[in-house]
XYZ file of C-alpha atoms in Angstrom:
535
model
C 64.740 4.316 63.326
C 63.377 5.226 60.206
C 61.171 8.304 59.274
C 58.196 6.084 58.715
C 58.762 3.833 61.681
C 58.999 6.814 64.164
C 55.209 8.460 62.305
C 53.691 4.686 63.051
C 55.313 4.514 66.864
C 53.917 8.083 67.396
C 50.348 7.527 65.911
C 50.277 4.164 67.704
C 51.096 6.008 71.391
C 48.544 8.959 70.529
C 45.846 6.063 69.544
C 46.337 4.415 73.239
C 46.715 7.658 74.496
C 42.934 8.519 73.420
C 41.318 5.364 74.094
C 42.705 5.482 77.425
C 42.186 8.653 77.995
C 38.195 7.970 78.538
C 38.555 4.867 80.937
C 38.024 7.129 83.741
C 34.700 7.880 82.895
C 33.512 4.250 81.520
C 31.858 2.591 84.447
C 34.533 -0.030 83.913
C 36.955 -1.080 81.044
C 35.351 -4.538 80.309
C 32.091 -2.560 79.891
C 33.471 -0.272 77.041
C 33.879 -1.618 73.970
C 36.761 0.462 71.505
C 36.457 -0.009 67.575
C 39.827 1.373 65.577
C 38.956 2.100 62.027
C 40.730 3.332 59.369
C 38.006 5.347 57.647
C 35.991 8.382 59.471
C 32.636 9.103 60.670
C 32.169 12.513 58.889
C 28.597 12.581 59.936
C 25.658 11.254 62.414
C 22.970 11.109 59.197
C 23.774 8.165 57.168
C 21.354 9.613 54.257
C 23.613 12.807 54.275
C 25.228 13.236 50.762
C 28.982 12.459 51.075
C 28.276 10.204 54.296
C 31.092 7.768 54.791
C 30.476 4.200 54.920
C 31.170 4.352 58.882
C 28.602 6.620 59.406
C 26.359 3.861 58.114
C 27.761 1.820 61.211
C 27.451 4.073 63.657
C 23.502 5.004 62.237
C 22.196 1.442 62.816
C 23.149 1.571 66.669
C 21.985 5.215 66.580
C 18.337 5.079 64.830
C 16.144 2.133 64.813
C 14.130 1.335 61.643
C 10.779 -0.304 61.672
C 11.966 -3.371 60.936
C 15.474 -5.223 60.720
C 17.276 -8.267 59.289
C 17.616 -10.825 61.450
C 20.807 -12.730 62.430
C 21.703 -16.382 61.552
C 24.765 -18.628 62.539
C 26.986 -20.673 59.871
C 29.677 -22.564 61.005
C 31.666 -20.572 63.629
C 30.274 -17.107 62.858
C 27.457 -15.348 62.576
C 25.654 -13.075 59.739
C 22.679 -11.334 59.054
C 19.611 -13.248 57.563
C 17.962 -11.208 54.714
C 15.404 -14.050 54.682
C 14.504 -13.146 58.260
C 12.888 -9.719 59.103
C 11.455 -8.971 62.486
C 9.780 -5.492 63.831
C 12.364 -3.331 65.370
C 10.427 -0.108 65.886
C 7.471 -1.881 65.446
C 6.420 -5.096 67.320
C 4.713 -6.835 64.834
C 4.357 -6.291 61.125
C 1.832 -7.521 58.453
C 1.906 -7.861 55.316
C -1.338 -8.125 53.090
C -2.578 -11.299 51.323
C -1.929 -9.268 47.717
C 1.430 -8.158 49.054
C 0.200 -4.494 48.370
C 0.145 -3.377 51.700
C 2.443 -3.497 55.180
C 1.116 -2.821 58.173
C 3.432 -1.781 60.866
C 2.110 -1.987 64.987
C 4.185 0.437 66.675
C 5.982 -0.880 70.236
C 4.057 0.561 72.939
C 5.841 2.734 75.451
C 8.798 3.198 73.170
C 10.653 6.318 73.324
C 12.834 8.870 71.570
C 15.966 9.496 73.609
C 15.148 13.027 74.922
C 12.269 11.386 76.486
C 9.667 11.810 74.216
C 6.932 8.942 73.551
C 7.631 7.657 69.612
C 4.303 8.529 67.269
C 2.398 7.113 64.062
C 3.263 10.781 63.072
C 6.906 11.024 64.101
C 7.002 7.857 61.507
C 5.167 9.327 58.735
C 7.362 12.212 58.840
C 10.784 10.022 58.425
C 9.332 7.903 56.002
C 8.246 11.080 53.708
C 11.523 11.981 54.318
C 13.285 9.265 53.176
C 11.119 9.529 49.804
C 10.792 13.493 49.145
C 14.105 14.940 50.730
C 17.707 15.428 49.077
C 19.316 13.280 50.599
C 20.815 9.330 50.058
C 17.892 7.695 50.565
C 15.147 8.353 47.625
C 17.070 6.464 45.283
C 17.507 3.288 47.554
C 14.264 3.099 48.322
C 13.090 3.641 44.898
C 14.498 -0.245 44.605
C 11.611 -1.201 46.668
C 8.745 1.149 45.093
C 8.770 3.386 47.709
C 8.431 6.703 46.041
C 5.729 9.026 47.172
C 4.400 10.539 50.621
C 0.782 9.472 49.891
C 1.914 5.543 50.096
C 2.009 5.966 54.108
C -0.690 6.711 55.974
C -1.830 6.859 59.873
C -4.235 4.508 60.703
C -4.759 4.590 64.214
C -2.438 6.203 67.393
C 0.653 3.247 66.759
C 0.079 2.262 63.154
C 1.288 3.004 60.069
C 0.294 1.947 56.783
C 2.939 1.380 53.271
C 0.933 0.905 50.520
C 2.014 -0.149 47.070
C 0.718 -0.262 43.445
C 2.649 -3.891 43.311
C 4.078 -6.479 45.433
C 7.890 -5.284 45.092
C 9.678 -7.850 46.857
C 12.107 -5.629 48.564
C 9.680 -2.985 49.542
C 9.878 -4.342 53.155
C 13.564 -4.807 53.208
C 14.535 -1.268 52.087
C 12.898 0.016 55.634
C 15.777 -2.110 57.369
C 18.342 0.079 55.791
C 20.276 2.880 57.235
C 18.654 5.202 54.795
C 15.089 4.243 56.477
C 15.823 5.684 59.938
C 13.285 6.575 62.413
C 13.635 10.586 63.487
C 12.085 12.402 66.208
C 10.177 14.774 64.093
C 9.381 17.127 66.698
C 13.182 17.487 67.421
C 13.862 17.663 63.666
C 11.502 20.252 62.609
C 12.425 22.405 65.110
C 16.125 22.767 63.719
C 14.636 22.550 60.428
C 14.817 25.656 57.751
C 12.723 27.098 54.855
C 15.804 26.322 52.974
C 16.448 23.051 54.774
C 12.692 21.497 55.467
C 13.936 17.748 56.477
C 16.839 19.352 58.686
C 19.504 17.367 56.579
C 22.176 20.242 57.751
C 21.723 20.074 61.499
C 21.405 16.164 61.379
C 24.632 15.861 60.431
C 26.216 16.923 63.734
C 23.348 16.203 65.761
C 21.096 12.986 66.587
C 16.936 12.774 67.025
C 17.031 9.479 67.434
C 15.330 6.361 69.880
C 17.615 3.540 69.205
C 20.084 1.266 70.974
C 22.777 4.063 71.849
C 22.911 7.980 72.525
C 25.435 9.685 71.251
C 28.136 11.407 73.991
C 30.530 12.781 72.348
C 30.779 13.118 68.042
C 34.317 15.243 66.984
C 33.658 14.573 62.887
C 36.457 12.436 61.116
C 38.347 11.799 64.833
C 36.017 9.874 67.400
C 32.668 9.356 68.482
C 31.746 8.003 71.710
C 28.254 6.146 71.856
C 26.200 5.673 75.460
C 23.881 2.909 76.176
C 20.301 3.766 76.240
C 18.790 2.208 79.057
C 15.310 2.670 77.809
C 15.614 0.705 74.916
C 13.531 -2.228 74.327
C 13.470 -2.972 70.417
C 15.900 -5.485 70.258
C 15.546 -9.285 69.661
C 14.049 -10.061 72.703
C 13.665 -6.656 74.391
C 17.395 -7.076 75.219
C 19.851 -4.481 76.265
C 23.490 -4.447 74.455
C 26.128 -5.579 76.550
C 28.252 -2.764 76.258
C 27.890 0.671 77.959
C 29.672 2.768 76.322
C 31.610 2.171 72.686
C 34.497 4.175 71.668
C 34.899 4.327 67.860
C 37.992 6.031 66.540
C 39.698 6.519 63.627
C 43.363 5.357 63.511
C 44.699 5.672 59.353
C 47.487 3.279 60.012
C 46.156 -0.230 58.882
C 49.570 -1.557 60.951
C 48.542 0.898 63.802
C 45.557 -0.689 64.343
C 46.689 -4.248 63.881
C 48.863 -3.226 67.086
C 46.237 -1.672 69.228
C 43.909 -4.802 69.273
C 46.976 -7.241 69.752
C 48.012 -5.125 72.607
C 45.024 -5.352 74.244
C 44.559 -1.215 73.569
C 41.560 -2.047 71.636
C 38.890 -4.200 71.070
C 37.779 -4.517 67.437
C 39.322 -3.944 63.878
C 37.346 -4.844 61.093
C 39.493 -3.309 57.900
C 42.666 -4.623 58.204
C 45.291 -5.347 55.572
C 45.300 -9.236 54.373
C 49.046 -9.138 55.056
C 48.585 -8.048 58.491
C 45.827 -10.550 59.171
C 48.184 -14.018 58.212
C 50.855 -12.363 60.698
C 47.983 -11.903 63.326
C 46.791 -15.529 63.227
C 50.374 -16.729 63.488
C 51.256 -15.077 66.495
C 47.598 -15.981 68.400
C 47.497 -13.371 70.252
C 43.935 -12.173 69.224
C 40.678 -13.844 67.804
C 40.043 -13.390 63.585
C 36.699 -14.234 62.216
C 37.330 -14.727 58.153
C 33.000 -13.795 57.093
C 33.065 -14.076 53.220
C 31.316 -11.142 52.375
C 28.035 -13.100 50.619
C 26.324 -9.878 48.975
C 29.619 -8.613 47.822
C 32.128 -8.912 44.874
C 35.247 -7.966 43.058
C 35.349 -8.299 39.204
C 36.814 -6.802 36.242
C 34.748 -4.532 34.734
C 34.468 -4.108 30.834
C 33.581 -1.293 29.366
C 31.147 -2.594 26.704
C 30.794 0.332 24.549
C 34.197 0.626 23.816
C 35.782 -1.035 21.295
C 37.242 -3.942 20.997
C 35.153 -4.732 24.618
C 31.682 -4.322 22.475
C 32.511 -7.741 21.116
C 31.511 -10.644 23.585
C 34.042 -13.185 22.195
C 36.897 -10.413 23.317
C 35.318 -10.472 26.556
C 35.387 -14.071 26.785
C 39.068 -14.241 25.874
C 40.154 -12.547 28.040
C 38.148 -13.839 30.426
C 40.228 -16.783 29.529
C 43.128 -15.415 29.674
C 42.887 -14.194 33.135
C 45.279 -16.354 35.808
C 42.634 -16.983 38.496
C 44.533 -19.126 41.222
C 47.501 -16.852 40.878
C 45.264 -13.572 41.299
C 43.283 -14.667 44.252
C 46.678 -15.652 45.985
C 48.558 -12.845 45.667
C 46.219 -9.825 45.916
C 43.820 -11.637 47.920
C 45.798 -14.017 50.147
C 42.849 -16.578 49.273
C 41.006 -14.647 52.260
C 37.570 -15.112 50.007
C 35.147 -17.410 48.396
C 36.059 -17.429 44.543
C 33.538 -16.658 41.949
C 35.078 -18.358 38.908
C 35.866 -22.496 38.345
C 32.136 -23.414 37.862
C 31.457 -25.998 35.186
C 27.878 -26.135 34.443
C 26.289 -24.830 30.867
C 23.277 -23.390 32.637
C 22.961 -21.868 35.777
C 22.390 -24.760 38.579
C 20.640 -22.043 41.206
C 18.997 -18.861 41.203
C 21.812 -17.811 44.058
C 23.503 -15.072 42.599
C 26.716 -13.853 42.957
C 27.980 -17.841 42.711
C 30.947 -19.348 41.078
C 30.104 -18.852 37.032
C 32.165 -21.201 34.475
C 35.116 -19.340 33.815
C 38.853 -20.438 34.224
C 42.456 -19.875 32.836
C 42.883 -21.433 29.584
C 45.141 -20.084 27.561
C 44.152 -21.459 24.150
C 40.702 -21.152 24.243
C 41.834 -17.471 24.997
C 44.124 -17.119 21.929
C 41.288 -19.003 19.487
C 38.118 -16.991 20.870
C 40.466 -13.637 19.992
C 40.904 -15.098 16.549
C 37.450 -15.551 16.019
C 36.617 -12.182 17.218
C 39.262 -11.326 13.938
C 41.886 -9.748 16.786
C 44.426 -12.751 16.413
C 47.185 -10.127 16.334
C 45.956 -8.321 19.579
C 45.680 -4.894 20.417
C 46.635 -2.474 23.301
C 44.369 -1.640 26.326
C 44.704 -0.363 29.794
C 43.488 -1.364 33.094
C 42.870 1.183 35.582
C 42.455 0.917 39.399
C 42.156 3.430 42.389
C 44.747 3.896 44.568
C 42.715 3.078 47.760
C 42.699 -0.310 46.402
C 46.606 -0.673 45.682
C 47.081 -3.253 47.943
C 45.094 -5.680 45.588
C 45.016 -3.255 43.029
C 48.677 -3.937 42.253
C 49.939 -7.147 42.236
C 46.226 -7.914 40.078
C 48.126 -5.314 37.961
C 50.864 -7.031 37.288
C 49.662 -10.618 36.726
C 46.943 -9.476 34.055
C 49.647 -7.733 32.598
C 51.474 -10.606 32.404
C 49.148 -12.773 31.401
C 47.084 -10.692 28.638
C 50.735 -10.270 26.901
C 50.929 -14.291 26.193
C 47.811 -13.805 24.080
C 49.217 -10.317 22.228
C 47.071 -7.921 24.165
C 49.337 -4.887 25.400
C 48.082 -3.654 28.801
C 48.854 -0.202 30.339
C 48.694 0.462 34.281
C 46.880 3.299 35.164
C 46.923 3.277 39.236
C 44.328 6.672 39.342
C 43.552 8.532 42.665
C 40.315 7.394 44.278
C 38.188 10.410 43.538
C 39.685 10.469 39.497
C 39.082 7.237 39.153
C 34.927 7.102 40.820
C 34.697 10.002 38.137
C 35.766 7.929 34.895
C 34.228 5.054 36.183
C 30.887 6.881 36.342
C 31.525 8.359 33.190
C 31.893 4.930 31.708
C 35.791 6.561 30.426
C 37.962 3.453 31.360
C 38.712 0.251 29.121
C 39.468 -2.538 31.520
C 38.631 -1.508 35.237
C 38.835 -2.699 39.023
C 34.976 -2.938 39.906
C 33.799 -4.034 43.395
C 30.119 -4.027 44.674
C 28.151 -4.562 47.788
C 24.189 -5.212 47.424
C 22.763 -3.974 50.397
C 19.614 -6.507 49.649
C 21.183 -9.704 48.386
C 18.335 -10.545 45.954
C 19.168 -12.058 42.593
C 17.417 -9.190 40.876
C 18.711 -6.405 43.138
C 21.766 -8.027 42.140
C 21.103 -7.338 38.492
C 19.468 -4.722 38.495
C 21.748 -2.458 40.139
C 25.157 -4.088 38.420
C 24.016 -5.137 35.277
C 21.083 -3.542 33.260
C 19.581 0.144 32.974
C 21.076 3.436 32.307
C 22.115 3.915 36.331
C 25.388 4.958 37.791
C 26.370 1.432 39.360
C 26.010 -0.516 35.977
C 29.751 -0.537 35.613
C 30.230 -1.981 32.400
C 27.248 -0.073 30.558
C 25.540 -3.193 29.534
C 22.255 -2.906 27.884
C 19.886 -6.383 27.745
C 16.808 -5.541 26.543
C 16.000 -9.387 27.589
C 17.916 -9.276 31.184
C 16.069 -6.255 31.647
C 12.559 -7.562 30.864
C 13.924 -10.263 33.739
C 14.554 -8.046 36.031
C 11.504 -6.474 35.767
C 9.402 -9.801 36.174
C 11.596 -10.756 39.307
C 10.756 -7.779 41.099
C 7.032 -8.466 41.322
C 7.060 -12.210 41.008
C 5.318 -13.834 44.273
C 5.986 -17.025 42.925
C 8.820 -18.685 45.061
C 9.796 -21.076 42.034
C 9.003 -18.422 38.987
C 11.313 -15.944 41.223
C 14.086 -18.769 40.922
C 13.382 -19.737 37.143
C 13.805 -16.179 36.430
C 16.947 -15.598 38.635
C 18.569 -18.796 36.956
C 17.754 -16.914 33.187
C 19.411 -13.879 34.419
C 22.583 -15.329 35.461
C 22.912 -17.458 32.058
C 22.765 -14.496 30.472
C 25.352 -12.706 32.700
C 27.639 -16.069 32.051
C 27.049 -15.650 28.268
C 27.536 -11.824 27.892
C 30.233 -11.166 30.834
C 30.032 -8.118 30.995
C 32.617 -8.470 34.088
C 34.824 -11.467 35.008
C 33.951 -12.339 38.070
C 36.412 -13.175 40.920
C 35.799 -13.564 44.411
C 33.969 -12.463 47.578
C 36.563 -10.869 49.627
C 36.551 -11.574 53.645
C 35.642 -9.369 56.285
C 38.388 -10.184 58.786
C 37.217 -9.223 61.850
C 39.692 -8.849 64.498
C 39.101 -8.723 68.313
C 40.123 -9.231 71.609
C 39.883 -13.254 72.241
C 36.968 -12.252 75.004
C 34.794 -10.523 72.226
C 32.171 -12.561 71.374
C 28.956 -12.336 69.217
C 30.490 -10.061 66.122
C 27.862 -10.144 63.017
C 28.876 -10.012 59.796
C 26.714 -7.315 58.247
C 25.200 -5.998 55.030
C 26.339 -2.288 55.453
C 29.950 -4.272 56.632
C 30.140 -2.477 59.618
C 30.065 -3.516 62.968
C 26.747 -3.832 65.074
C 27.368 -3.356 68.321
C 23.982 -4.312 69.567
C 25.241 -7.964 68.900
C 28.768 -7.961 71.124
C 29.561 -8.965 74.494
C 32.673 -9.385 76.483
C 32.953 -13.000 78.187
């Protein structure tokens, strides 16, 4: 047996070892649910600074928000429905007739989980929170023109008032968020500091919370055990989740964790290697849901300031020049929706991302770089992290490839992860490996956050003063078809410029025991357990 086989076999018998190791307690094993994951949950407070995506996860089970996103089924699985927001917190919520002002009627009777009856005031403090402290959350819901204390006021005993100086479109959807979570204030202030005033420090290891699960046990980075709360009534429906308790644990080993849920050890796996995946559906033995991730994307990223990349035509060479089918094959397994083969001159939708009009054509590639005067070529590099190797590499090597038939010289620069976030923020990187997830999967979310503005997540470091100006326009347009007529302008302008060549929406595989039912594909990409049952 080899070295590495003997670390897997051990980490795969301490894994069932720990899972099992809590059946005793769980009122019975087809009432506990057990999640492997390969990342950790380094915190309870999604807004903390440095929070893991995980901890985003285990938040939205955790804390309710006033309102959430609601859930909508296409073909065999099911995903949430941006379009769709109910109350969650609240039971009803109203919006004005100018779009200026939300209303939100508190749920009567609803309480925090020490005990505690929920207030208008426990809700003004977490929303003040969310806009005044240091944590996450000012700059998301900043996207939504939520920015100041004095826009939420306490109109009566259960409701609360969110005023705004315009209609923002996503005003409403940035309190669905894990960064807009409900706190029991009382709780929180009293752990709270001069230093520390929104108790950011102690949340981190501890929960004020009213929603859908208590926390039982949290060991940061290892496990965290979540207990029903029996008092909760803010789902759809006023309904309980099925599941009593839920077990989520971190097991590194992608392969590990492929094993667990085939043997039956555990329940759910939701970041899985593509490789592993094919293998599972060929042997049967558990149930895979393939979700296209719709508000997500990998591209390559140009950096437009640098030279030769400051000329579009370059861009659009290589854009050309890029080997599509071959890519999405081999780094991908074609476990996506592609974002490239379109043929249409001008954007047919306001959807955004969609498939734009770029394919692999090698002599369109060779005379665009001619007309850009770089007939000769030139040398480059394209740099991914190493958390992405598994794509990262065999991308690597086709681009390579394929940029060398049209006399571009590429250099490999495989970069650990926390190297490469830093160059990519510092806009330091020639050709790069970008991938994005819009938590709010609005055209102009979409471009604002990816593609215009002087803002960490604009990749390439593209500056439209016109796109911009779009942007801008979409945010407070009320209009259902101006909002569209805008959104189609902003992605013809995208097409033209390309600042990135876009690729595909990878797949969330889920993978589960073949009596799992009800898994939601959702925006955060982490499970909600609210939604599964056990047939």
């Amino acid at each position: 047996m080899s070295r590495r086989s003997a670390v897997k076999l051990l980490a795969a018998g301490a894994a069932s070892t720990a899972l099992t190791g809590f059946e005793a307690s769980a009122q019975s094993r087809g009432e506990t649910l057990r999640h492997v994951m390969g990342g950790t949950i380094n915190s309870l407070d999604a807004t903390a600074p440095g929070s893991t995506r995980e901890v985003f996860g285990i938040s939205m089970n955790v804390y309710d928000r006033l309102a959430s996103f609601g859930r909508k089924q296409v073909d065999d699985y099911w995903t949430f429905d941006f379009d769709n927001i109910r109350g969650e917190l609240a039971e009803r919520v109203e919006r004005s007739a100018d779009g200026r002002t939300l209303t939100f009627h508190l749920r009567q009777g609803a309480k925090w989980h020490d005990g505690s009856p929920v207030t208008a005031a426990d809700v003004k403090w977490s929303l003040d929170r969310a806009v005044i402290s240091k944590t996450l959350s000012p700059a998301q819901l900043a996207s939504g023109s939520l920015t100041k204390a004095d826009q939420f006021r306490i109109a009566s005993d259960n409701v609360v008032e969110v005023m705004l100086d315009k209609p923002d479109r996503l005003a409403l959807a940035n309190l669905c968020v894990p960064f807009s979570p409900m706190i029991n204030s009382t709780l929180a202030k009293k752990n709270a500091t001069e230093e520390d005033p929104w108790a950011v420090n102690w949340l981190k290891e501890n929960a004020a919370a009213g929603g859908a699960y208590t926390v039982e046990q949290h060991r940061a980075g290892q496990q965290t055990i979540l207990r029903r709360n029996e008092a909760w009534q803010n789902g759809a429906g006023g309904k309980l989740p099925f599941f009593q308790r839920v077990i989520a644990q971190t097991v590194p080993e992608a392969a590990t964790r492929a094993n667990l849920v085939e043997r039956g050890d555990a329940d759910l796996a939701i970041d899985l290697q593509a490789s592993d995946i094919s293998a599972l559906e060929q042997r049967k033995k558990v149930k895979v849901l393939a979700i296209p991730q719709t508000n997500g994307f990998t591209a390559l990223v140009f950096n437009v300031r640098q030279a030769p990349f400051n000329n579009a035509k370059v861009r659009a060479a290589i854009a050309a020049a890029i080997p599509y089918e071959n890519l999405f094959k081999a780094a991908l397994f074609e476990r996506g929706r592609v974002l490239y083969g379109a043929s249409w001159t001008e954007a047919p939708n306001g959807d955004f991302p969609q498939p734009l009009p770029e394919r692999f054509d090698l002599d369109k590639a060779k005379s665009l770089l001619a007309e850009a005067g770089m007939a000769s070529g030139f040398a480059t590099t394209f740099s991914y992290p190493a958390g992405a190797a598994a794509f990262g590499e065999p991308m690597a090597a086709l681009i390579k490839e394929s940029l060398g038939r049209i006399g571009i010289d590429v250099s490999i620069q495989k970069m650990p992860d926390a190297q490469y976030t830093t160059m990519e923020v510092e806009r330091r990187l020639a050709i790069s490996l970008g991938t994005g997830t819009a938590w709010l999967p609005a055209p102009d979310y979409f471009m604002r956050t990816y593609f215009a503005f002087e803002q960490r997540w604009n990749f390439s470091g593209m500056r439209d003063p016109e796109l911009e100006a779009l942007v801008q326009d979409a945010r407070f347009e009320t209009d259902a078809a101006k909002y569209q007529a805008t959104s189609r302008k902003m992605i013809d302008i995208v097409a033209r410029e390309m600042p990135m060549v876009m690729l595909w929406q990878p797949n969330q595989d889920a993978v589960m025991m073949p009596q799992v039912q009800g898994f939601t594909y959702a925006f955060h990409r982490q499970a909600d357990y609210r939604d599964l049952s056990r047939a």
